[in-house]
Coordinates of N, CA and C in Angstrom, one line a residue:
M332 N 11.9 -11.5 10.5 CA 11.4 -10.3 10.4 C 11.8 -10.0 11.9
K333 N 12.8 -9.0 12.0 CA 13.2 -8.5 13.7 C 11.9 -7.7 14.4
R334 N 11.8 -7.8 15.4 CA 10.5 -7.2 16.3 C 11.0 -5.9 15.8
T335 N 11.8 -5.0 15.9 CA 11.9 -3.6 15.5 C 11.6 -3.5 14.2
N336 N 11.6 -4.2 13.4 CA 10.9 -3.9 11.8 C 9.8 -4.1 11.8
L337 N 9.4 -5.0 12.6 CA 7.6 -4.9 12.9 C 7.0 -4.1 13.5
L338 N 7.7 -3.8 14.5 CA 7.1 -2.5 14.9 C 7.4 -1.0 14.6
G339 N 8.1 -1.1 13.8 CA 8.1 0.2 13.0 C 7.2 0.2 11.4
L340 N 6.6 -0.7 10.9 CA 5.5 -1.3 10.2 C 4.5 -0.9 10.3
L341 N 4.4 -1.4 11.7 CA 2.7 -1.0 12.6 C 2.7 0.5 12.9
L342 N 3.9 1.0 13.5 CA 3.6 2.3 14.1 C 3.5 3.2 12.4
C343 N 4.1 3.3 11.3 CA 3.7 3.5 10.2 C 2.6 3.2 9.4
A344 N 2.0 2.3 9.6 CA 0.7 2.2 9.4 C -0.4 2.7 10.0
V345 N -0.1 2.8 11.7 CA -1.2 3.4 12.4 C -0.8 5.1 12.0
V346 N 0.2 5.8 11.5 CA 0.4 7.3 11.3 C -0.2 7.5 10.3
F347 N 0.0 6.1 9.1 CA -1.0 6.9 7.9 C -1.9 6.8 8.1
V348 N -2.8 5.6 8.4 CA -4.4 5.7 8.5 C -4.7 6.9 9.7
A349 N -4.2 7.0 10.7 CA -4.7 8.3 11.5 C -4.9 9.8 10.4
G350 N -3.5 9.8 9.9 CA -3.7 10.9 8.9 C -4.8 11.3 8.0
F351 N -5.2 9.9 7.4 CA -6.5 10.1 6.3 C -7.9 10.1 7.3
L352 N -7.7 9.9 8.5 CA -8.9 10.1 9.3 C -9.0 11.1 10.1
L353 N -8.0 12.0 10.3 CA -8.3 13.2 10.6 C -8.7 14.7 9.5
K354 N -8.8 13.8 8.0 CA -9.3 14.6 7.0 C -10.4 14.2 6.6
G355 N -10.9 13.3 7.2 CA -12.2 12.8 6.8 C -12.1 11.2 6.7
H356 N -13.6 11.2 6.1 CA -13.6 9.5 5.7 C -12.4 9.0 5.1
L357 N -12.1 7.7 5.9 CA -11.1 6.9 5.0 C -11.5 6.3 3.7
G358 N -12.8 6.4 3.2 CA -13.2 5.5 2.3 C -13.4 6.5 0.9
L359 N -12.8 7.5 1.0 CA -12.4 8.7 0.5 C -11.4 8.3 -0.3
Y360 N -10.3 7.5 0.1 CA -9.0 7.6 -0.6 C -8.9 6.1 -1.1
V361 N -9.9 5.4 -1.2 CA -10.1 4.0 -1.7 C -10.7 4.0 -2.9
N362 N -10.2 3.8 -4.0 CA -10.8 3.5 -5.4 C -10.3 2.1 -5.7
L363 N -11.8 1.4 -6.0 CA -11.9 -0.1 -6.1 C -11.1 -0.1 -7.6
A364 N -11.4 0.7 -8.5 CA -11.2 0.1 -10.0 C -9.3 0.4 -10.2
S365 N -8.9 1.7 -9.7 CA -7.7 1.6 -9.4 C -6.9 0.4 -8.8
L366 N -7.5 -0.1 -7.9 CA -6.8 -1.1 -7.5 C -7.0 -2.2 -8.1
M367 N -7.8 -2.6 -8.6 CA -8.2 -3.8 -9.5 C -7.1 -3.7 -10.7
I368 N -7.0 -2.3 -11.5 CA -6.1 -2.1 -12.3 C -4.4 -2.5 -11.7
V369 N -3.9 -2.0 -10.8 CA -2.7 -2.2 -10.1 C -2.6 -3.6 -10.2
V370 N -3.7 -4.6 -9.2 CA -3.5 -6.1 -8.8 C -3.5 -6.5 -10.1
G371 N -4.2 -6.3 -10.9 CA -4.6 -7.2 -12.5 C -3.0 -6.8 -13.3
G372 N -2.7 -5.8 -13.5 CA -1.6 -5.6 -14.1 C -0.1 -6.5 -13.4
S373 N -0.1 -6.3 -12.0 CA 1.0 -6.9 -11.1 C 1.2 -8.3 -11.8
A374 N 0.0 -8.9 -11.5 CA -0.5 -10.6 -12.0 C 0.0 -10.9 -13.3
T375 N -0.3 -9.9 -14.2 CA 0.1 -10.0 -15.8 C 1.3 -10.5 -15.7
A376 N 2.1 -9.1 -15.2 CA 3.3 -9.0 -15.3 C 4.1 -10.2 -14.7
A377 N 4.0 -10.6 -13.8 CA 4.4 -12.0 -12.9 C 4.0 -13.1 -14.1
L378 N 3.3 -13.2 -14.5 CA 2.8 -14.2 -15.4 C 3.6 -14.3 -16.6
L379 N 4.0 -13.1 -17.4 CA 4.6 -12.8 -18.5 C 6.0 -13.3 -18.1
C380 N 6.8 -12.6 -17.2 CA 7.9 -13.1 -16.8 C 8.6 -14.2 -16.1
F381 N 7.6 -15.2 -15.7 CA 8.0 -16.2 -14.9 C 7.1 -17.3 -15.7
R382 N 7.8 -18.7 -15.6 CA 7.2 -19.9 -16.1 C 6.0 -20.0 -14.9
L383 N 5.0 -20.9 -15.3 CA 4.1 -21.0 -14.3 C 4.7 -22.1 -13.3
E384 N 5.4 -23.2 -13.5 CA 6.3 -23.7 -12.6 C 6.6 -23.0 -11.3
R385 N 7.6 -21.9 -11.6 CA 8.2 -21.4 -11.0 C 7.1 -20.6 -10.2
L386 N 6.2 -20.0 -10.4 CA 5.2 -19.5 -9.8 C 4.5 -19.8 -8.7
G387 N 4.4 -21.6 -8.8 CA 3.8 -22.3 -8.3 C 2.4 -22.6 -8.6
I388 N 1.8 -22.2 -9.9 CA 0.4 -22.2 -10.0 C 0.2 -23.4 -10.6
V389 N 1.2 -24.2 -11.4 CA 0.9 -25.7 -12.4 C 1.8 -26.5 -11.4

């Protein structure tokens, strides 16, 4: 990854978090149940689409 790409990603993350913090507590925007649904669904889709050998699990 180029240095400019990394700098842009870092700047975007800082602006994103700063925008949340200006309007209240950052914890108000985090929903653990929805995060678990997204991560679990993504993992399940990967397991259904690819063989275990290709995923590096076995």
